[in-house]
Structures are given as structure tokens and as C-alpha cells.
Short mmCIF file of C-alpha atoms in Angstrom, two decimals:
data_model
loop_
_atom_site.label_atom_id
_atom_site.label_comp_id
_atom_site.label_asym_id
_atom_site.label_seq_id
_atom_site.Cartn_x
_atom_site.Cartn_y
_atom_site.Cartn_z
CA UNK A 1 -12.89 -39.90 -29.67
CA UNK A 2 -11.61 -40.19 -33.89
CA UNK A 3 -13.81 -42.56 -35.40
CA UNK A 4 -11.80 -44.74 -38.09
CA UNK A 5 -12.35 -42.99 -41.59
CA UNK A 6 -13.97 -46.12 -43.65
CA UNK A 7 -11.70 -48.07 -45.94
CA UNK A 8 -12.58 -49.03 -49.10
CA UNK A 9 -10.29 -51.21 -50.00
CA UNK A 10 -8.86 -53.67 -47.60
CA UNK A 11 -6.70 -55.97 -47.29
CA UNK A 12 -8.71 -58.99 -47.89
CA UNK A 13 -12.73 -58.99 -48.89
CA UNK A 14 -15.17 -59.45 -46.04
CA UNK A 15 -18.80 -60.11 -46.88
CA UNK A 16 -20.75 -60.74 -44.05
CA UNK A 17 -20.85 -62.34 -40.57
CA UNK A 18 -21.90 -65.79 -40.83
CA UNK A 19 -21.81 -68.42 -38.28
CA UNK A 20 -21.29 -68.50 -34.71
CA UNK A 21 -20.20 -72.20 -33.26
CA UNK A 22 -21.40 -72.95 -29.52
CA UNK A 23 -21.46 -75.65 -27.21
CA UNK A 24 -24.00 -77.47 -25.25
CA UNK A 25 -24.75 -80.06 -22.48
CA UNK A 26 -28.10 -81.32 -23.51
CA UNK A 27 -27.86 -81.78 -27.21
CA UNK A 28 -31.77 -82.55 -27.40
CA UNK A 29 -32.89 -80.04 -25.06
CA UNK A 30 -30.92 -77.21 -27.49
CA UNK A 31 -32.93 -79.06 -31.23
CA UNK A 32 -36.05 -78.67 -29.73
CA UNK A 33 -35.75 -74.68 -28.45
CA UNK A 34 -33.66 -73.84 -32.06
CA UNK A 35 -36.23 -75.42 -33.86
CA UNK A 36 -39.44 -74.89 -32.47
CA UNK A 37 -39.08 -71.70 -30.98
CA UNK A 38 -36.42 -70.07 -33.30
CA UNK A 39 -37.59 -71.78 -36.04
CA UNK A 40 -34.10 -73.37 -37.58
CA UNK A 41 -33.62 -75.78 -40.05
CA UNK A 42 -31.61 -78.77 -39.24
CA UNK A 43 -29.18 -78.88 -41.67
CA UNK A 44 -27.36 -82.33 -40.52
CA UNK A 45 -26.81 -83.72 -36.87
CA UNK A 46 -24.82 -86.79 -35.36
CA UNK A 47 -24.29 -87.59 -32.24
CA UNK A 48 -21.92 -84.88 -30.83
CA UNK A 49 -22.88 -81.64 -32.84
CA UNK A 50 -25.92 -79.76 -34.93
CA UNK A 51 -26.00 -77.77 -37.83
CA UNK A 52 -28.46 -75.28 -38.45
CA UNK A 53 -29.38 -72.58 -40.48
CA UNK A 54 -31.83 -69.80 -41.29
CA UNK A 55 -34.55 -70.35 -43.77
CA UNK A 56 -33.56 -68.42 -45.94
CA UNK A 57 -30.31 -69.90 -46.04
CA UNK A 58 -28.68 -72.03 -48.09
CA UNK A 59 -25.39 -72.32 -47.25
CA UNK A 60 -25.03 -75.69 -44.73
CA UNK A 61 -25.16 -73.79 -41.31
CA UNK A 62 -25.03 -70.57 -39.49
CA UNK A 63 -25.10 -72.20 -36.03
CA UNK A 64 -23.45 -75.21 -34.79
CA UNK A 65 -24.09 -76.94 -31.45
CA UNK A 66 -21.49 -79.32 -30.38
CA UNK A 67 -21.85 -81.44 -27.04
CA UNK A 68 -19.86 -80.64 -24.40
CA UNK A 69 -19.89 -80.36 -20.43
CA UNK A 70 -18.58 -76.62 -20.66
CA UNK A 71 -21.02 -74.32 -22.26
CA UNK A 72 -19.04 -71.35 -23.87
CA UNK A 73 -18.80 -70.37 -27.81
CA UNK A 74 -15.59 -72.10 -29.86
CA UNK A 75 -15.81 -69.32 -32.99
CA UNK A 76 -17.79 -66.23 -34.20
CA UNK A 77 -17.69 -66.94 -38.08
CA UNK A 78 -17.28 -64.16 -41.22
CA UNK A 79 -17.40 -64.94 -45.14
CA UNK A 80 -14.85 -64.00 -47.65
CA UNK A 81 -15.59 -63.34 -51.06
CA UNK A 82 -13.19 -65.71 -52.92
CA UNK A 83 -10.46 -68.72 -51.61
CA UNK A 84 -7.80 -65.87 -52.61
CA UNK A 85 -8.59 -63.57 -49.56
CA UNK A 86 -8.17 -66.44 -47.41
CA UNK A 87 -4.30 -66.00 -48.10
CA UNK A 88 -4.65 -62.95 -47.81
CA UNK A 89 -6.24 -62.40 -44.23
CA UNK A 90 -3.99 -65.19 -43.16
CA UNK A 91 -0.76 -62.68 -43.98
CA UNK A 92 -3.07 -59.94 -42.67
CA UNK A 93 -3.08 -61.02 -39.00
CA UNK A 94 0.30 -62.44 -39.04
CA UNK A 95 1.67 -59.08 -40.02
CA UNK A 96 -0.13 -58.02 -37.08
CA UNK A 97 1.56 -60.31 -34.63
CA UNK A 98 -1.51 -62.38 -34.41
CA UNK A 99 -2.29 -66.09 -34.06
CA UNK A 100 -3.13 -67.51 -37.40
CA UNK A 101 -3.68 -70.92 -38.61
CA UNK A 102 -5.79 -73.35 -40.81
CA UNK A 103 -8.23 -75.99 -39.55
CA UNK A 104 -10.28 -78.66 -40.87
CA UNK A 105 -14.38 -77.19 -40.74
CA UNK A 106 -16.86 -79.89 -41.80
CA UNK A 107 -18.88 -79.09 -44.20
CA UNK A 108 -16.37 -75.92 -44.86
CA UNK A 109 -14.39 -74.52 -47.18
CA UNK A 110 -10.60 -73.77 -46.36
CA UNK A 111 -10.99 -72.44 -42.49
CA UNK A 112 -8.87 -69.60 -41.31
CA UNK A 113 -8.86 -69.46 -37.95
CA UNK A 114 -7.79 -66.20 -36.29
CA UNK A 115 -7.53 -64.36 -32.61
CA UNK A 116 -8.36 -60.58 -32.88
CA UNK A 117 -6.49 -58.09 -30.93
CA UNK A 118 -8.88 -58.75 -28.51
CA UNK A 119 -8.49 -62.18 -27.99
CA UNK A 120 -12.00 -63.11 -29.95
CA UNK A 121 -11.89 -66.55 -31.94
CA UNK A 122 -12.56 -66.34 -35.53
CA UNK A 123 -12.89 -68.17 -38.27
CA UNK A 124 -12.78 -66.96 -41.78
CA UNK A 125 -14.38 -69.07 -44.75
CA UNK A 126 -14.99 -68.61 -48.41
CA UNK A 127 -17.25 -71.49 -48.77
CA UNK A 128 -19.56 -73.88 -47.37
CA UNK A 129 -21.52 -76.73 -48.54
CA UNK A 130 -25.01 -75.97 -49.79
CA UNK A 131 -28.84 -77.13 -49.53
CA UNK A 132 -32.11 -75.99 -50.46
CA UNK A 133 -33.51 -72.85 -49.51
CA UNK A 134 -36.67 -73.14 -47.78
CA UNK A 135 -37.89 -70.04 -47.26
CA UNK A 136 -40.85 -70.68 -49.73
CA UNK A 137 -42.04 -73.98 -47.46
CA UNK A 138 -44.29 -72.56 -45.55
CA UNK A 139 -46.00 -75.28 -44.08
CA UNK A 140 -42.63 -75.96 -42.54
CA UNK A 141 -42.34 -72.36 -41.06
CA UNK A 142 -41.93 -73.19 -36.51
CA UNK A 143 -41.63 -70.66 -34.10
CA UNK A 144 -39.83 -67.19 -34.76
CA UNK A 145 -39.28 -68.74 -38.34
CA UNK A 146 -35.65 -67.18 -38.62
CA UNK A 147 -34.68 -66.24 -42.32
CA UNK A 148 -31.12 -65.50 -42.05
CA UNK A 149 -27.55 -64.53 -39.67
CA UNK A 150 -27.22 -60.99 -39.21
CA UNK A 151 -24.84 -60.18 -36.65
CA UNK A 152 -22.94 -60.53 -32.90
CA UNK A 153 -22.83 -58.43 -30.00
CA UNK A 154 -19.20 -58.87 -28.27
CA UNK A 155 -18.39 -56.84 -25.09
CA UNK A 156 -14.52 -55.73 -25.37
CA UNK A 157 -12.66 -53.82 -22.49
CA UNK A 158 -11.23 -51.37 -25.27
CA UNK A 159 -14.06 -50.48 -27.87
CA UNK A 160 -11.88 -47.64 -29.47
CA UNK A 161 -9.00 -49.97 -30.40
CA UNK A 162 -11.18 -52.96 -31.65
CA UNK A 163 -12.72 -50.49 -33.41
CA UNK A 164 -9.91 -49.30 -35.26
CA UNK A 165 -9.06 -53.04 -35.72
CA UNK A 166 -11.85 -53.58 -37.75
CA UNK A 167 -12.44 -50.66 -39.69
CA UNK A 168 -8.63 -51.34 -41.18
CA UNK A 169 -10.44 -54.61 -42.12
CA UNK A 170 -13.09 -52.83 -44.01
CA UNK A 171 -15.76 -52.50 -41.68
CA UNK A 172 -17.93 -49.29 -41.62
CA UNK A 173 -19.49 -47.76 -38.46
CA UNK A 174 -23.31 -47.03 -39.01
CA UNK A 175 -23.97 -45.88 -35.12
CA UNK A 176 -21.66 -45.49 -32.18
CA UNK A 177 -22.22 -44.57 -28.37
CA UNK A 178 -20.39 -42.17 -26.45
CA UNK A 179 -20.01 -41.13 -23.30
CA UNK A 180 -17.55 -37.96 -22.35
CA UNK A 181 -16.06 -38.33 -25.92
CA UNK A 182 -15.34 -42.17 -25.17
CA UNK A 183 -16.64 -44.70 -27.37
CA UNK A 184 -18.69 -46.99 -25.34
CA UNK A 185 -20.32 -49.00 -28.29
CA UNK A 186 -19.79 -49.45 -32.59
CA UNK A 187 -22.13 -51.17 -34.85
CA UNK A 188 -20.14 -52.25 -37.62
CA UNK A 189 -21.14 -53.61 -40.79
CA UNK A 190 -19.58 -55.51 -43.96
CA UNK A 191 -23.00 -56.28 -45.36
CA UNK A 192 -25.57 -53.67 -46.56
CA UNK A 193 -27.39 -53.74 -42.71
CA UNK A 194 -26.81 -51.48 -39.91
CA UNK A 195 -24.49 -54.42 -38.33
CA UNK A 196 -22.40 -57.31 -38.68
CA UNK A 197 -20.79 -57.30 -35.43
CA UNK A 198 -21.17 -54.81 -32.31
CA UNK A 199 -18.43 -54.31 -29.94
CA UNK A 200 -20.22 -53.03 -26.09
CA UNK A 201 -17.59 -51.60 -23.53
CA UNK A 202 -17.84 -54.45 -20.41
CA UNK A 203 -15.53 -57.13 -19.71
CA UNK A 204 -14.47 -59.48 -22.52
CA UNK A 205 -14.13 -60.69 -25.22
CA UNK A 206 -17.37 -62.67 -24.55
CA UNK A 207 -20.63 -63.26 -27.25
CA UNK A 208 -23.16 -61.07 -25.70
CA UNK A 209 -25.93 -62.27 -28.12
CA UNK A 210 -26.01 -63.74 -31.64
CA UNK A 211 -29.11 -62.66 -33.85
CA UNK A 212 -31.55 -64.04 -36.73
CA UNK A 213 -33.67 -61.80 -38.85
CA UNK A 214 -37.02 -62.20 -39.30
CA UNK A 215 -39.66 -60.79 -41.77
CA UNK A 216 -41.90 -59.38 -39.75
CA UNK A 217 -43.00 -58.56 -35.71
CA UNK A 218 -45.60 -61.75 -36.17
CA UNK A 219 -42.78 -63.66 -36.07
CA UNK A 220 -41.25 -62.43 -33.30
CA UNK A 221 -44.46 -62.91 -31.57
CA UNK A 222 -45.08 -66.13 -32.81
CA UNK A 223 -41.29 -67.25 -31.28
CA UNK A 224 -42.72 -66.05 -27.73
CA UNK A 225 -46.03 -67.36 -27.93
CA UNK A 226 -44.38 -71.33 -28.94
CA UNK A 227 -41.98 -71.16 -26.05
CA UNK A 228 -44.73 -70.59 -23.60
CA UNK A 229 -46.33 -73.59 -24.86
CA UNK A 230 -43.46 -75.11 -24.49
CA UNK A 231 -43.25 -73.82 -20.84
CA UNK A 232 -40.11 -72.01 -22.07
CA UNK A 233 -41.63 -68.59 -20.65
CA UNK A 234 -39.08 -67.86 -19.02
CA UNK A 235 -36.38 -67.64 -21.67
CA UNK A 236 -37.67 -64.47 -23.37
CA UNK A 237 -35.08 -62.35 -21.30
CA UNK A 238 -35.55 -59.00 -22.93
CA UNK A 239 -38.50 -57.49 -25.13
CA UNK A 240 -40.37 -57.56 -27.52
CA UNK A 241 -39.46 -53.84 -27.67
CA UNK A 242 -38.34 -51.75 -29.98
CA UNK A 243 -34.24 -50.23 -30.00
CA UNK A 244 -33.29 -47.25 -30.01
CA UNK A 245 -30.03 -47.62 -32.03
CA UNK A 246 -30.64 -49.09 -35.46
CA UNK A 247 -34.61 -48.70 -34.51
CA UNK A 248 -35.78 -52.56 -35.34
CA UNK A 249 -38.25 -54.41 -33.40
CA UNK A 250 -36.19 -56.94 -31.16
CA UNK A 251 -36.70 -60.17 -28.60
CA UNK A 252 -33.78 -61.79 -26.71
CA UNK A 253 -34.29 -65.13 -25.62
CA UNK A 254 -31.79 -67.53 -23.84
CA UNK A 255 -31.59 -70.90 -24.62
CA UNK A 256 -31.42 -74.17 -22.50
CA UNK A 257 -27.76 -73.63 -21.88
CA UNK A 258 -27.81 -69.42 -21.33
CA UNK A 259 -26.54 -68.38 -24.80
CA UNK A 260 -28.60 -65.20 -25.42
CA UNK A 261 -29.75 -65.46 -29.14
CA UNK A 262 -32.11 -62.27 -30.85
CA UNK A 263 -35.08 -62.43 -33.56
CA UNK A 264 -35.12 -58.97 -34.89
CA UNK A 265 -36.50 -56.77 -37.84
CA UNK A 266 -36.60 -53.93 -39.85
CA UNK A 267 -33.16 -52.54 -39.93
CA UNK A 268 -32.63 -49.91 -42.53
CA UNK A 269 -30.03 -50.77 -45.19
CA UNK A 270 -26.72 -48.38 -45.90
CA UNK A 271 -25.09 -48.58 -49.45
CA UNK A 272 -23.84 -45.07 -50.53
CA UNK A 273 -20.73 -43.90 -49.28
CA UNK A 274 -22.32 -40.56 -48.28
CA UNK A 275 -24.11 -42.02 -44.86
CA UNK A 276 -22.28 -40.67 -41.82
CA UNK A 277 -22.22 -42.80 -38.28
CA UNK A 278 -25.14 -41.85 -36.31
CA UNK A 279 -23.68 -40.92 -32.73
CA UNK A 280 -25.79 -41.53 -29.20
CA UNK A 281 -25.04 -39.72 -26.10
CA UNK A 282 -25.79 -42.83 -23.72
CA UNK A 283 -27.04 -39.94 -20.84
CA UNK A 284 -30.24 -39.58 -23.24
CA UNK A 285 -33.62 -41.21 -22.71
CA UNK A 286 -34.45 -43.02 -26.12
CA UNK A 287 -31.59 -44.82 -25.97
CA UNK A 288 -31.67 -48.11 -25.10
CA UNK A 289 -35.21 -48.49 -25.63
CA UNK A 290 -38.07 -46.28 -27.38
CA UNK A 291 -40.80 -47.76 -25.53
CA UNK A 292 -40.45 -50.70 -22.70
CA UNK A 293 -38.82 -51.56 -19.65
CA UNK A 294 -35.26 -51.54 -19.62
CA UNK A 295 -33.54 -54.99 -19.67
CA UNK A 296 -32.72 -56.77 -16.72
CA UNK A 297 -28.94 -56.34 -15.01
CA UNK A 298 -27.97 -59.53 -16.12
CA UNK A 299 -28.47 -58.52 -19.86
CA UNK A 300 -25.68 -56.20 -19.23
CA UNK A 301 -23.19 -58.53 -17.17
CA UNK A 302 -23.80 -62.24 -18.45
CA UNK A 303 -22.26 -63.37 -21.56
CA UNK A 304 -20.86 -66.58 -23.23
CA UNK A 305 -17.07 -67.34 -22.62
CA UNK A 306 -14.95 -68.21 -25.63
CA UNK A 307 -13.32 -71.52 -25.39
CA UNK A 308 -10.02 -70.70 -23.96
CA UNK A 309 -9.79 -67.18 -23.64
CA UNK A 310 -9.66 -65.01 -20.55
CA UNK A 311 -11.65 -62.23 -19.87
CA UNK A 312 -10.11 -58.97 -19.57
CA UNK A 313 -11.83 -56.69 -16.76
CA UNK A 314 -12.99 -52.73 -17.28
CA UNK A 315 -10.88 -50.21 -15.40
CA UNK A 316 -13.06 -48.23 -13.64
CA UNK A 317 -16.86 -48.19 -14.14
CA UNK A 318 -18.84 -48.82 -17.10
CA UNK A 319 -21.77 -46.52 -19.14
CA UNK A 320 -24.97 -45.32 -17.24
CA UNK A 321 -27.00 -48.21 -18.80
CA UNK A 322 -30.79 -47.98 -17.18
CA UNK A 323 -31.44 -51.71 -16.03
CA UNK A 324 -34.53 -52.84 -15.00
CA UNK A 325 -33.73 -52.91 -11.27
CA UNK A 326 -32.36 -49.62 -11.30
CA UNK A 327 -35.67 -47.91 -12.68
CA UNK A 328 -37.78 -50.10 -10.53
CA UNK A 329 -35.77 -49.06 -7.53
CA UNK A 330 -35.61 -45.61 -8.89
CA UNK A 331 -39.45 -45.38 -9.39
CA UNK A 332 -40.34 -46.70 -6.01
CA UNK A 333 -38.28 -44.02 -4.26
CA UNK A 334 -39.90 -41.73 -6.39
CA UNK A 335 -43.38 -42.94 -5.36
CA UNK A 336 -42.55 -42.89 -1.56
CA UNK A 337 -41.32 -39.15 -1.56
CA UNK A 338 -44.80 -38.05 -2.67
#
């Protein structure tokens, strides 16, 4: 199991991640749950797509929402630093064999739009229209009150190769997971967080989850407490709980269409080129959770097509994972030998 030794300067300049693009078949029903529960800004809107962003933010969107009678995701989304390392992670992928071409973005810079080896969609920007932060309004503050993108989670059939993939981009591995000297799981960052993207052994390339920070676990409360209100209940999937990897304070929610989206805090920050990857050996308790239930199956197995691409399946098995129905069943059979 080599991890990728980080490289410091690649080929083209990757900041951050920053925008995921989705679909949706009740335009209405997804404003209300990114806005009052998540606490978005509404950037603009027409009649076929949404643009939000975090409130911190000022760049026009992180997530759009177009209308469609499919729901999957179109594009996961990364800055680059300047217009010049567009050209230049244009003749990165072609040199690679990969699909490569330009597309028109509203409200976007030049749009790069690439395939990894993987098969995920992405587009690469250097610049987006811009309005006012509003992360100061707080009488405007709704729900979870999301500040700003952070990262994906996209299950891969080969984590070990993607892995590889994007480290020869630039991006650094601040904790892994590993089973039998296998690498099961990478968090990968561009950005001075523990993550910018997250590659999960399962089938794929799917979006497992996209994810907004927030400033505090109020706010992740708050996000809960406004979709019961809003008889949304039954959308916080997973948490509030606390991670074992990375160690922040977490919720899952899905929305009115099934894409899983995360409030989250907390992370630490990595700067200095010292910091190692922290390894996990998935058999250990701690892992998935520090305190909790484990997350339901489906947390592990459902996840948001991309438009057009298929899904590869796993060989074989995946990772232990706990799931909730495991230790429930595991705990009653526990309970009836005694």
C-alpha cells in the first residue's frame, strides 16, 4: 500500500474544491430545504436552475440546482489559481488520454471540463462572478447557516489509483484507511483543511455527500431543529455525531431529491510540509464514529449518479464498515445469549 509522496509543484495550480452542480425534479421543494434548513443564499434563480452559495461566500455559487426529471449530479467543481492553469490542466489530461474540453458556465469564468481516470465529471474554473458576502447579516442567518464549500465524498472501485491520480495533481493525503495494506479510503486536500475531496472504496464514481462548514455545533443543531419544523425529520440521515477521521462534529441530511449534503465543524488545519497522513486500521472501534450509532446501510450503498457515467462494481467485498443494522442485529443476539 505506497502512499503518493506529495508534490509540490504540479502541473497546473489547484486551490480548492468549489462547486458541485446537481439536478432536481421539484425546483421549489429543493429552495425551501437549501435555504431554510441549510441556510444558503440564493445567489440568482430562473426558471430551470438555482444558484447558491455559502455565507461566507462571495463568489456567485457553490451549488447549482437545475430542473430535470433525472436526479443525478452533472459536475463536482475545483478552482484554479489564475486563467493560465486552465491551459495548462487542459494539456494535463489530454496527455493523459483523457476527455478534455471547454464549455460555456454562466456566471463562470473559462470552464474546463474534464473526466478523471475514474470517469468523475469535472469542471475546472479560475473565476466566477461575485456578490456580497453576508456572513456579517445576521438577521438573515436560516437554518444550519452554512459559511462556506469544503469538500466531496466520491466512492471509486480503485482508491489506490485515483489516489495516485490526484496526488500527481497536487493533492496531499491528511488521513487514509486501510485494510490488509489496501487503501480503502484518502482524504485529500488542496486547501489548508483536512479535505477537499475523499475517495471511499464502493462502487462508482458516484457523489456520496457534498459538505458546508459551519461555525459552530449550534448550527448544526439549529439545521435539525428547522427541518423538524418543517416536518423534514426525516432527512437528517446520519448524526449529529462526532467522526472519527478528521474528528469534526458532523450531520448528514438528504434533501427532497436524495442528494446527501453535510454541515460540519472544527476540522484542524495542515500547512507545514512536516505533517504525515494519519493512517486508520478500519478493524478498530473509534473509527467511524467516537460516540453514536453507526449510520444506517444505506449511507454506505446510496449515492448520486453522474450524468452519463456508468458505475463500475467492487470485485469482491468491501471494508468491515459497522452499519446501524448490523450492530442492532449484533446487539440483540448478544442480549438473547445471556
Amino acid at each position: 500500500m505506497p502512499l503518493p509522496k506529495p508534490v509540490y509543484y504540479p502541473p497546473f495550480n489547484i486551490t480548492r474544491a468549489s462547486h458541485v452542480v446537481l439536478t432536481s425534479r421539484d425546483l421549489a421543494k429543493s429552495r425551501d430545504f437549501y435555504e431554510q434548513v441549510i441556510g444558503l443564499v440564493l445567489s440568482d434563480s430562473d426558471a430551470d436552475t438555482l444558484y447558491f452559495r455559502g455565507l461566507e461566500e462571495m463568489c456567485h455559487h457553490s451549488l447549482v440546482i437545475k430542473r430535470a426529471d433525472k436526479v443525478e449530479s452533472e459536475a463536482i467543481g475545483f478552482r484554479v489559481l489564475t486563467e493560465e492553469e486552465l491551459d495548462k490542466a487542459a494539456h494535463f489530461f489530454k496527455s493523459k488520454g483523457l476527455p478534455a474540453r471547454w464549455i460555456e458556465v454562466p456566471h463562470q469564468g473559462r470552464t474546463l471540463l474534464v473526466n478523471d481516470p475514474a470517469g468523475t465529471p469535472v469542471q475546472f474554473c479560475a473565476t466566477m462572478t461575485t456578490r456580497p458576502r453576508q456572513y456579517t447579516q445576521f438577521a438573515n442567518f436560516k437554518g444550519g447557516a452554512a459559511m462556506r464549500f469544503d469538500h466531496y465524498q466520491v466512492p471509486v472501485t480503485d482508491v489506490q489509483a485515483q489516489t495516485d491520480f490526484y496526488a500527481e495533481m497536487g493533492f496531499r493525503i491528511s488521513e487514509y484507511m486501510a485494510l490488509d495494506e489496501k487503501l480503502i479510503a484518502t482524504f485529500m486536500f488542496r486547501k489548508q483543511g483536512t479535505q477537499d475531496i475523499v475517495f471511499l472504496e464502493n462502487p462508482g464514481p458516484r457523489l456520496h455527500h457534498f459538505a458546508y462548514s459551519v461555525t459552530d455545533s449550534h448550527s448544526i443543531l439549529r439545521a435539525c431543529d428547522i427541518a423538524g419544523n418543517l416536518g423534514l425529520g426525516d432527512c437528517v440521515e446520519r448524526g449529529p455525531g462526532r467522526h472519527g477521521p478528521c474528528g469534526v462534529l458532523f450531520v448528514y441530511f438528504r434533501d427532497p431529491d436524495g442528494h446527501r449534503v453535510e454541515l460540519f465543524c472544527d476540522h484542524y488545519m495542515l500547512v507545514d510540509i512536516e505533517v504525515e497522513p494519519i493512517g486508520w486500521d478500519v478493524r478498530k472501534p473509534g473509527l467511524s464514529l467516537r460516540w453514536g450509532l453507526p449510520p444506517q446501510e444505506c449511507w454506505f450503498t446510496e449515492a448520486t449518479h453522474f450524468s452519463g457515467v456508468p458505475v463500475a462494481e467492487l470485485e469482491g467485498k468491501r471494508g468491515p464498515m459497522m452499519s446501524l443494522e448490523r450492530y442492532l442485529a449484533e446487539k440483540a443476539a448478544a442480549r438473547s445469549r445471556t
